[in-house]
Coordinates of C-alpha atoms in Angstrom, one line a residue:
X1 CA -0.1 -0.1 0.0
X2 CA 1.1 3.6 -0.4
X3 CA 0.0 6.7 1.1
X4 CA -0.6 9.2 -1.7
X5 CA -2.5 12.4 -2.9
X6 CA -0.6 12.3 -6.2
X7 CA 0.4 9.4 -8.5
X8 CA 3.4 8.3 -6.6
X9 CA 3.7 4.8 -6.9
X10 CA 6.5 2.6 -5.8
X11 CA 6.7 -1.1 -7.3
X12 CA 5.6 -3.8 -5.0
X13 CA 4.8 -1.3 -2.0
X14 CA 1.6 -0.7 -0.7
X15 CA 1.2 3.0 0.2
X16 CA -1.4 4.8 2.5
X17 CA -1.9 8.4 1.3
X18 CA -3.1 11.3 3.7
X19 CA -4.6 14.3 1.5
X20 CA -2.7 17.3 3.1
X21 CA -5.8 19.4 3.5
X22 CA -5.6 18.9 7.1
X23 CA -3.8 21.2 9.5
X24 CA -1.3 19.0 10.8
X25 CA 2.3 18.2 9.9
X26 CA 3.4 14.7 9.6
X27 CA 5.4 13.2 12.4
X28 CA 8.3 11.2 11.1
X29 CA 9.7 8.0 12.7
X30 CA 13.1 7.1 13.4
X31 CA 13.0 5.0 10.1
X32 CA 13.8 7.5 7.5
X33 CA 11.5 7.9 4.5
X34 CA 9.6 10.0 1.9
X35 CA 6.7 12.1 3.5
X36 CA 3.3 10.4 3.3
X37 CA 4.9 7.2 2.3
X38 CA 6.2 3.9 4.2
X39 CA 9.4 2.3 3.9
X40 CA 10.2 -1.3 3.5
X41 CA 11.9 -3.0 6.4
X42 CA 14.1 -5.6 5.3
X43 CA 14.0 -9.4 6.3
X44 CA 10.1 -9.5 6.6
X45 CA 8.2 -11.9 4.2
X46 CA 5.3 -11.0 2.0
X47 CA 1.9 -12.5 1.8
X48 CA 1.8 -15.1 -1.2
X49 CA 5.5 -15.9 -0.6
X50 CA 6.6 -12.3 -0.6
X51 CA 8.7 -10.7 1.9
X52 CA 6.6 -9.4 4.9
X53 CA 6.6 -5.5 4.9
X54 CA 6.2 -3.3 7.9
X55 CA 4.7 0.0 7.8
X56 CA 5.6 3.3 9.2
X57 CA 2.5 5.6 9.0
X58 CA 2.6 9.2 8.6
X59 CA -0.1 10.5 10.9
X60 CA -3.6 11.3 9.6
X61 CA -5.5 14.4 10.6
X62 CA -9.2 15.4 10.8
X63 CA -10.5 18.7 11.7
X64 CA -12.5 18.8 14.9
X65 CA -16.0 20.5 14.8
X66 CA -16.5 20.1 11.2
X67 CA -20.0 21.3 10.5
X68 CA -19.7 21.2 6.4
X69 CA -22.6 19.6 4.6
X70 CA -20.5 16.7 3.2
X71 CA -18.4 14.2 5.1
X72 CA -14.8 15.4 5.8
X73 CA -12.2 13.9 3.7
X74 CA -9.4 12.4 5.7
X75 CA -7.0 10.3 3.3
X76 CA -6.6 7.5 0.9
X77 CA -5.6 3.6 1.2
X78 CA -4.0 2.6 -2.0
X79 CA -2.2 -0.5 -2.9
X80 CA 0.2 -1.0 -5.7
X81 CA -1.4 -4.1 -6.5
X82 CA -4.7 -2.0 -7.4
X83 CA -4.7 -1.7 -11.2
X84 CA -7.9 0.3 -11.0
X85 CA -10.1 -2.7 -12.1
X86 CA -11.9 -3.0 -8.7
X87 CA -10.2 -6.3 -7.8
X88 CA -8.8 -4.7 -4.7
X89 CA -11.0 -4.3 -1.8
X90 CA -10.0 -1.9 1.2
X91 CA -11.0 -2.8 4.6
X92 CA -10.9 -0.3 7.6
X93 CA -11.3 -1.5 11.2
X94 CA -10.5 -0.1 14.8
X95 CA -11.9 2.8 16.8
X96 CA -14.7 4.6 14.9
X97 CA -14.5 2.3 11.8
X98 CA -17.8 2.2 10.1
X99 CA -19.5 4.8 12.2
X100 CA -17.1 7.8 12.4
X101 CA -14.9 6.8 9.8
X102 CA -16.0 5.0 6.5
X103 CA -13.9 4.0 3.5
X104 CA -14.8 3.5 0.0
X105 CA -13.6 -0.1 -0.4
X106 CA -13.0 0.1 -4.1
X107 CA -11.1 3.6 -4.1
X108 CA -9.7 3.4 -0.4
X109 CA -11.0 7.2 0.2
X110 CA -11.6 7.6 4.1
X111 CA -14.2 10.2 5.3
X112 CA -15.2 11.3 8.7
X113 CA -19.1 11.4 8.8
X114 CA -19.5 13.1 12.3
X115 CA -18.3 16.2 13.9
X116 CA -15.5 15.2 16.3
X117 CA -14.4 17.0 19.6
X118 CA -10.8 16.9 20.5
X119 CA -11.4 17.6 24.1
X120 CA -13.5 14.4 24.3
X121 CA -11.1 12.2 22.2
X122 CA -7.8 13.3 20.8
X123 CA -7.2 10.4 18.2
X124 CA -8.4 7.3 16.9
X125 CA -6.4 4.1 16.3
X126 CA -7.3 2.0 13.1
X127 CA -6.2 -0.9 11.2
X128 CA -6.1 -0.9 7.2
X129 CA -6.1 -4.1 4.9
X130 CA -6.2 -4.8 1.4
X131 CA -7.6 -8.0 0.2
X132 CA -8.2 -9.7 -3.2
X133 CA -11.9 -9.0 -3.9
X134 CA -12.0 -12.6 -5.7
X135 CA -10.3 -14.6 -3.1
X136 CA -10.6 -12.7 -0.1
X137 CA -7.0 -13.2 0.5
X138 CA -4.9 -10.4 1.7
X139 CA -2.7 -8.6 -0.6
X140 CA -1.0 -6.9 2.2
X141 CA -0.6 -7.5 5.9
X142 CA -2.9 -5.7 8.3
X143 CA -1.2 -2.3 9.5
X144 CA -2.1 -0.1 12.2
X145 CA -2.2 3.7 11.9
X146 CA -3.7 6.8 13.8
X147 CA -6.1 9.5 12.9
X148 CA -5.5 12.5 15.2
X149 CA -8.1 15.1 15.8
X150 CA -7.0 18.4 14.7
X151 CA -7.6 21.2 17.2
X152 CA -9.6 24.2 16.6
X153 CA -9.9 27.3 19.0
X154 CA -13.5 26.0 20.4
X155 CA -12.8 26.4 24.1
X156 CA -12.7 29.6 26.0
X157 CA -10.5 29.7 29.1
X158 CA -12.0 29.0 32.4
X159 CA -11.3 30.1 36.0
X160 CA -12.4 26.7 37.9
X161 CA -11.9 28.2 41.5
X162 CA -13.7 31.8 41.1
X163 CA -14.9 34.0 42.2
X164 CA -12.2 34.5 44.7
X165 CA -12.4 36.1 48.2
X166 CA -9.2 37.5 49.4
X167 CA -7.7 40.1 51.7
X168 CA -4.5 42.3 51.8
X169 CA -3.4 44.7 54.6
X170 CA -4.2 48.0 54.0
X171 CA -1.3 50.6 53.5
X172 CA 0.6 47.9 51.8
X173 CA 3.5 48.9 49.4
X174 CA 2.7 49.2 45.8
X175 CA 3.4 45.9 44.1
X176 CA 2.4 43.7 47.2
X177 CA 1.2 40.2 45.9
X178 CA -2.6 39.7 46.6
X179 CA -3.5 36.4 44.6
X180 CA -2.5 34.3 41.6
X181 CA -5.5 33.4 39.6
X182 CA -5.1 30.5 36.8
X183 CA -7.5 29.7 33.9
X184 CA -7.4 26.6 32.0
X185 CA -8.3 26.0 28.3
X186 CA -9.2 22.7 27.1
X187 CA -7.6 23.2 23.6
X188 CA -4.5 21.5 22.6
X189 CA -1.5 23.4 24.2
X190 CA 0.9 21.7 21.8
X191 CA -0.8 23.3 18.7
X192 CA -1.1 26.8 17.9
X193 CA -2.0 29.6 20.2
X194 CA -5.5 28.0 21.0
X195 CA -4.5 27.4 24.5
X196 CA -2.1 30.2 25.2
X197 CA -3.6 32.5 27.7
X198 CA -3.0 35.9 28.7
X199 CA -4.5 37.7 31.7
X200 CA -5.8 41.3 31.7
X201 CA -7.8 43.3 34.3
X202 CA -11.2 44.6 33.1
X203 CA -12.2 46.3 36.5
X204 CA -10.2 47.4 39.5
X205 CA -7.9 49.9 37.9
X206 CA -6.0 51.8 39.2
X207 CA -6.0 50.1 42.3
X208 CA -4.8 46.6 41.3
X209 CA -2.8 45.0 38.3
X210 CA -2.4 41.6 37.0
X211 CA 0.7 39.8 35.4
X212 CA -0.4 38.7 31.7
X213 CA 1.6 35.8 31.9
X214 CA 1.3 34.4 35.5
X215 CA -2.1 35.7 36.4
X216 CA -0.5 37.4 39.9
X217 CA -2.7 40.2 41.1
X218 CA -0.7 42.9 42.8
X219 CA -1.5 46.4 44.5
X220 CA -1.1 49.2 42.2
X221 CA -1.2 52.3 44.4
X222 CA 0.6 53.1 47.6
X223 CA -1.1 53.5 50.9
X224 CA -4.5 52.2 50.1
X225 CA -6.6 53.3 53.3
X226 CA -9.2 50.9 54.7
X227 CA -11.0 53.6 56.2
X228 CA -11.1 55.3 53.0
X229 CA -12.5 52.3 51.0
X230 CA -12.4 48.7 52.5
X231 CA -13.9 46.6 49.6
X232 CA -13.0 46.1 45.9
X233 CA -14.4 43.9 43.2
X234 CA -11.6 43.1 40.5
X235 CA -12.6 41.5 37.3
X236 CA -9.7 39.5 35.6
X237 CA -10.1 38.4 32.0
X238 CA -8.1 35.5 30.6
X239 CA -8.1 35.3 26.7
X240 CA -6.5 32.6 24.4
X241 CA -4.8 32.9 21.1
X242 CA -2.0 35.0 23.2
X243 CA -4.6 37.7 23.5
X244 CA -4.9 38.3 19.7
X245 CA -8.1 39.4 18.1
X246 CA -10.6 36.6 17.6
X247 CA -9.4 34.7 20.8
X248 CA -11.9 33.4 23.0
X249 CA -12.0 34.8 26.7
X250 CA -13.2 34.0 30.3
X251 CA -13.3 36.2 33.2
X252 CA -13.6 35.9 37.0
X253 CA -14.2 38.2 40.0
X254 CA -11.8 38.7 42.9
X255 CA -13.3 40.2 45.9
X256 CA -10.5 42.0 48.0
X257 CA -11.0 43.3 51.3
X258 CA -8.3 45.6 52.8
X259 CA -7.6 44.3 56.4
X260 CA -7.0 46.8 59.2
X261 CA -3.5 47.9 60.5
X262 CA -3.3 50.3 63.4
X263 CA -2.6 53.6 61.4
X264 CA -5.2 55.9 63.3
X265 CA -4.7 57.3 66.6
X266 CA -7.6 57.8 68.9
X267 CA -9.5 61.0 69.2
X268 CA -11.8 62.7 71.6
X269 CA -14.7 64.1 69.7
X270 CA -14.4 67.1 71.8
X271 CA -11.6 68.9 73.7
X272 CA -13.8 69.8 76.6
X273 CA -16.8 67.8 78.4
X274 CA -18.9 68.6 81.4
X275 CA -20.4 66.0 84.0
X276 CA -23.1 66.3 86.5
X277 CA -22.4 64.3 89.7
X278 CA -24.9 64.4 92.6
X279 CA -23.0 64.7 96.1
X280 CA -25.1 61.7 97.2
X281 CA -23.2 59.3 94.7
X282 CA -21.8 56.4 96.5
X283 CA -18.2 55.9 96.9
X284 CA -17.2 53.2 94.3
X285 CA -20.1 53.6 91.9
X286 CA -19.8 54.7 88.4
X287 CA -20.9 58.2 87.9
X288 CA -19.9 58.9 84.0
X289 CA -18.4 57.5 80.8
X290 CA -16.3 59.1 78.1
X291 CA -15.1 57.6 74.8
X292 CA -12.4 58.3 72.3
X293 CA -13.2 57.2 68.7
X294 CA -10.6 55.1 66.7
X295 CA -11.1 54.6 63.0
X296 CA -9.3 51.2 63.3
X297 CA -11.0 47.9 64.1
X298 CA -10.2 44.9 66.5
X299 CA -7.3 45.0 68.5
X300 CA -5.9 48.1 66.7
X301 CA -8.7 50.1 68.3
X302 CA -8.2 48.9 71.8
X303 CA -7.2 51.7 74.3
X304 CA -6.8 52.6 77.9
X305 CA -7.8 55.6 79.7
X306 CA -6.2 57.3 82.4
X307 CA -6.5 60.6 84.6
X308 CA -3.1 62.6 83.8
X309 CA -3.7 65.6 86.1
X310 CA -6.5 67.7 87.6
X311 CA -7.7 68.7 91.2
X312 CA -9.9 65.7 91.2
X313 CA -7.2 63.0 90.7
X314 CA -7.6 61.7 94.4
X315 CA -11.5 61.8 94.2
X316 CA -12.2 60.0 91.0
X317 CA -10.7 57.0 89.2
X318 CA -11.1 55.9 85.5
X319 CA -11.1 52.2 84.0
X320 CA -11.6 50.9 80.5
X321 CA -14.7 48.9 79.3
X322 CA -13.2 46.5 77.1
X323 CA -16.2 45.7 75.1
X324 CA -17.4 49.3 74.4
X325 CA -14.0 50.9 74.6
X326 CA -15.4 53.5 77.0
X327 CA -13.7 55.1 79.8
X328 CA -15.9 54.4 83.1
X329 CA -15.5 57.3 85.8
X330 CA -15.9 56.0 89.2
X331 CA -16.1 57.9 92.9
X332 CA -13.2 57.2 95.2
X333 CA -14.1 59.6 98.0
X334 CA -17.4 61.1 99.1
X335 CA -18.4 64.5 97.6
X336 CA -19.7 67.5 99.4
X337 CA -21.3 70.3 97.5
X338 CA -20.9 72.7 100.6
X339 CA -17.0 72.2 100.5
X340 CA -16.4 72.0 96.9
X341 CA -18.7 72.4 94.0
X342 CA -16.6 71.2 91.0
X343 CA -13.6 69.4 89.8
X344 CA -11.6 69.3 86.8
X345 CA -9.8 66.2 85.1
X346 CA -7.5 65.8 82.2
X347 CA -8.2 62.5 80.7
X348 CA -6.1 60.5 78.2
X349 CA -6.9 57.8 75.9
X350 CA -3.9 55.8 74.3
X351 CA -3.7 52.7 71.8
X352 CA -2.6 49.6 73.5
X353 CA -1.2 47.8 70.3
X354 CA 1.1 50.0 68.5
X355 CA 2.6 49.1 64.9
X356 CA 5.8 51.0 64.7
X357 CA 5.6 51.2 61.0
X358 CA 3.1 53.7 61.3
X359 CA 4.7 55.7 64.3
X360 CA 5.1 58.6 62.1
X361 CA 1.4 59.1 62.0
X362 CA 1.2 59.4 66.1
X363 CA 1.1 60.0 68.6
X364 CA -1.5 57.3 69.1
X365 CA -3.1 59.0 72.2
X366 CA -5.4 62.0 72.9
X367 CA -6.5 64.0 75.7
X368 CA -9.4 66.1 76.8
X369 CA -10.5 68.0 79.7
X370 CA -13.6 67.0 81.9
X371 CA -15.4 69.5 84.3
X372 CA -17.2 67.7 87.0
X373 CA -20.2 69.6 88.5
X374 CA -21.2 68.4 92.0
X375 CA -24.8 68.5 92.3
X376 CA -26.4 69.8 95.7
X377 CA -28.5 67.1 97.4
X378 CA -31.0 67.6 100.3
X379 CA -29.0 65.7 103.1
X380 CA -30.3 64.7 106.3
X381 CA -29.2 66.4 109.5
X382 CA -25.7 65.7 110.6
X383 CA -25.0 65.0 114.2
X384 CA -21.9 66.5 116.0
X385 CA -20.6 63.3 117.1
X386 CA -20.8 60.0 115.9
X387 CA -22.1 58.9 119.3
X388 CA -22.7 60.3 122.8
X389 CA -22.1 59.1 126.2
X390 CA -23.7 61.0 129.1
X391 CA -24.0 60.3 132.8
X392 CA -26.7 60.9 135.6
X393 CA -27.2 59.9 139.2
X394 CA -29.5 57.4 140.3
X395 CA -32.5 58.6 142.5
X396 CA -32.2 62.1 140.6
X397 CA -35.3 63.8 140.3
X398 CA -37.7 63.5 137.5
X399 CA -36.8 66.1 134.8
X400 CA -33.2 66.0 135.5
X401 CA -31.3 67.0 132.6
X402 CA -28.8 64.3 131.3
X403 CA -27.3 65.9 128.3
X404 CA -28.0 67.6 125.0
X405 CA -27.4 66.3 121.4
X406 CA -26.7 68.4 118.5
X407 CA -27.4 68.2 114.7
X408 CA -27.3 70.6 112.0
X409 CA -28.6 70.6 108.2
X410 CA -25.5 70.1 106.2
X411 CA -27.1 72.0 103.1
X412 CA -26.6 75.4 102.4
X413 CA -30.2 76.0 103.2
X414 CA -29.4 75.3 106.9
X415 CA -32.9 74.1 107.7
X416 CA -34.1 73.9 111.5
X417 CA -33.9 70.4 113.2
X418 CA -36.2 68.4 115.2
X419 CA -35.3 65.7 117.6
X420 CA -37.1 62.8 119.0
X421 CA -36.1 59.5 120.7
X422 CA -36.6 56.5 118.6
X423 CA -38.3 54.0 120.9
X424 CA -39.6 50.5 120.5
X425 CA -43.1 50.0 121.4
X426 CA -42.3 47.7 124.3
X427 CA -39.5 49.9 125.8
X428 CA -39.8 51.6 129.0
X429 CA -39.5 55.3 128.6
X430 CA -37.1 56.5 131.2
X431 CA -35.9 59.8 129.2
X432 CA -37.4 62.2 126.8
X433 CA -35.8 64.8 124.6
X434 CA -36.8 68.5 123.7
X435 CA -37.8 68.5 120.1
X436 CA -36.2 72.0 119.5
X437 CA -33.0 71.8 121.7
X438 CA -32.0 68.3 121.7
X439 CA -31.9 68.3 125.7
X440 CA -32.5 64.8 127.3
X441 CA -34.1 64.5 130.7
X442 CA -35.4 61.7 133.0
X443 CA -38.9 60.8 133.1
X444 CA -38.6 58.3 136.0
X445 CA -36.4 57.7 139.1
X446 CA -33.4 55.8 138.1
X447 CA -32.0 53.0 140.3
X448 CA -28.3 52.2 139.4
X449 CA -28.4 48.8 141.2
X450 CA -31.5 47.8 138.7
X451 CA -30.0 49.3 135.6
X452 CA -26.5 50.8 135.5
X453 CA -26.6 51.6 132.1
X454 CA -29.1 52.8 129.2
X455 CA -28.8 52.8 125.3
X456 CA -31.3 55.1 123.5
X457 CA -31.5 56.2 119.8
X458 CA -32.0 59.8 119.0
X459 CA -33.3 60.9 115.4
X460 CA -33.2 64.2 114.0
X461 CA -35.1 65.3 110.8
X462 CA -35.4 68.6 109.0
X463 CA -38.5 70.8 109.4
X464 CA -38.8 71.2 105.7
X465 CA -38.3 67.6 104.8
X466 CA -39.0 65.3 107.9
X467 CA -38.4 62.1 105.7
X468 CA -34.7 62.7 105.8
X469 CA -33.6 61.3 109.1
X470 CA -30.3 60.8 111.0
X471 CA -29.8 58.4 114.0
X472 CA -27.3 58.7 116.8
X473 CA -26.7 56.3 119.8
X474 CA -26.7 58.0 123.3
X475 CA -25.4 55.7 126.0
X476 CA -26.5 56.9 129.5
X477 CA -24.4 55.8 132.6
X478 CA -26.3 55.7 136.0
X479 CA -24.0 57.1 138.6
X480 CA -23.9 55.5 142.1
X481 CA -25.2 57.1 145.4
X482 CA -24.8 55.4 149.0
X483 CA -28.3 54.6 149.0
X484 CA -27.9 50.7 150.4
X485 CA -26.8 49.7 153.9
X486 CA -24.2 47.0 154.2
X487 CA -25.5 43.4 155.0
X488 CA -23.9 40.4 156.4
X489 CA -22.8 38.3 153.6
X490 CA -24.9 35.3 154.9
X491 CA -26.6 34.0 158.1
X492 CA -24.1 32.9 160.7
X493 CA -24.8 29.8 162.8
X494 CA -21.6 29.8 165.1
X495 CA -20.7 26.7 167.3
X496 CA -18.0 27.1 169.9
X497 CA -16.6 24.3 172.0
X498 CA -16.7 24.3 175.7
X499 CA -12.9 23.9 176.0
X500 CA -12.3 27.0 174.1
X501 CA -9.8 29.3 175.4
X502 CA -10.2 32.8 176.5
X503 CA -9.2 35.0 173.7
X504 CA -9.5 32.2 171.0
X505 CA -10.9 33.5 167.7
X506 CA -14.1 31.5 167.1
X507 CA -15.1 32.8 163.7
X508 CA -14.8 35.6 161.2
X509 CA -17.9 37.5 159.7
X510 CA -18.0 39.5 156.4
X511 CA -20.5 42.0 155.0
X512 CA -21.4 43.2 151.3
X513 CA -23.1 46.5 150.1
X514 CA -25.0 46.8 146.8
X515 CA -23.3 50.1 146.3
X516 CA -20.4 51.0 144.1
X517 CA -17.2 50.3 145.9
X518 CA -16.3 54.0 145.9
X519 CA -19.1 54.3 148.4
X520 CA -18.9 51.3 150.5
X521 CA -15.7 49.6 150.2
X522 CA -15.0 49.8 154.1
X523 CA -17.3 48.5 157.0
X524 CA -17.2 49.2 160.6
X525 CA -18.3 46.0 162.7
X526 CA -19.8 46.5 166.2
X527 CA -22.4 45.2 168.6
X528 CA -25.7 46.5 168.7
X529 CA -25.9 48.5 172.1
X530 CA -29.5 48.3 172.0
X531 CA -29.5 44.7 172.4
X532 CA -28.2 42.6 175.5
X533 CA -24.9 41.6 175.1
X534 CA -23.6 38.2 176.2
X535 CA -20.6 38.9 178.5
X536 CA -18.9 35.6 177.4
X537 CA -18.0 37.0 174.0
X538 CA -16.3 40.0 172.5
X539 CA -16.1 41.3 168.8
X540 CA -13.0 42.9 167.4
X541 CA -13.4 45.4 164.6
X542 CA -10.2 44.7 162.7
X543 CA -8.9 46.8 159.7
X544 CA -10.8 45.6 156.6
X545 CA -9.4 45.1 153.2
X546 CA -11.6 45.8 150.2
X547 CA -11.7 42.9 147.5
X548 CA -14.0 42.7 144.4
X549 CA -16.7 39.9 144.5
X550 CA -17.8 37.8 141.3
X551 CA -21.2 39.7 141.6
X552 CA -19.8 42.9 141.1
X553 CA -20.1 44.2 144.6
X554 CA -17.1 45.0 146.9
X555 CA -17.1 42.9 150.0
X556 CA -15.1 44.0 153.2
X557 CA -14.0 41.0 155.1
X558 CA -12.7 41.5 158.7
X559 CA -9.7 39.6 159.7
X560 CA -11.1 38.3 163.1
X561 CA -14.0 38.6 165.6
X562 CA -13.2 36.9 168.8
X563 CA -14.4 36.1 172.3
X564 CA -13.8 34.0 175.2
X565 CA -14.4 30.4 175.3
X566 CA -17.7 29.4 176.9
X567 CA -17.4 26.9 179.8
X568 CA -20.4 25.0 179.0
X569 CA -21.2 21.7 177.3
X570 CA -23.2 23.4 174.7
X571 CA -22.2 26.1 172.1
X572 CA -24.5 28.9 172.5
X573 CA -25.2 31.5 169.6
X574 CA -23.6 34.7 169.3
X575 CA -25.9 37.4 170.5

């Protein structure tokens, strides 16, 4: 057989011809031979006792996506044995034979009957044979050849991963790489420029650029500021045919967000603020808020507040709310409108996370002045002492003055004050108080031996606002007077033996006194002259020593009371 589109005939050789209207160039084997022609390999035997021949086929090409009205001509099979009398029959087998590719078994012309898609199948492997039509015997050995589907530019580049979402820090240097996009083209990259893609930017200039060969997107401006614009939508086009006119193209969108850096210092919206705080504010409570604005976000906007100077440094403190980034002003000491009506604070807000690349944009702090106005509040009367201790003698007459309490209105109005004793319902009322003067007097006779101390609560209110009350504790001590006679400590039943000697001490007696030891710590012992005295006994009043007793009384104990021994078998009582 021979491949030919002309009358190139080699004796004894069978040639397969490919008509060169296809768009490929023939691929040559390592066995050199004439183009579109096969060469005989030495040593092989032929059919019908001829030496065998081996065939090296030049490729056949068929143009993909052929849409003509007639089948597309592929090539021609021809045998040198074919004399043109129809005795040679050409047979085509293999991939697509009889369906995609048909052959005229008399002329050997091969046609493609269908439109082929190279992206689905790039080539077909077929087998050619020439047989004697009369005997059905092969005139040549069966030989394999390839029909390659020739590419046309029928596929546009595609971005398989788009659309893209990407970030880049604001203030980045010009030319900072943002993202590399890649488009794929299903056309044949080895043939022509059908799959040669170049990139261009359709939308997003002048902020970004794209490398036409690599698809790397870069920043195209200096100091892009997130606070001025944060989001960008960039459209990238990929065009085949090396970007030439007529090439196919595809596009994708790259959504670029500038991320924040700390390039903005905090700023107070005003240089002067004023805050009202009532004097009744509790120590430790929050009395106000202040805030500096920072155009940055996240940790770049974090800040702390501090009081840098002012006459209220010791009265107020400031802390930072990490969630709201506000300065919380709290009270450290009580306020008093009557003593000081206003304070001034200089407050500073400073970033906590600094980026030294942008230190030239600082300083990253700001200060403002805060004037605090102390509000006057109607306060309850204030007693002159936190508590009072008073004294009064027992047995004093009803109406005796015990003492006086004093309370005043701390407000500038200086309202009149009224007093009263805050008794419980079940309390015995031993005292009363003058509502205008605060003087406390007795209402009953007091007995120290029954109640030595009294605790009462005195309340004071303003005439103009009786609901505002103050209370103070008054402790009243009842002083002792000598109003109780001494008493023998107990009943004595003294027994004396008959053999007691004269002058022998037979017993010692002692006495007690309910009064305070200052009034009854010493006792004198003597026999009552109005009673008959037994001459057998005498009483000696020794010097007494004062000792405290567990009951609180002072007991005077004599060191001896002696009498002569009674010379009788019985032990008489001491008269």
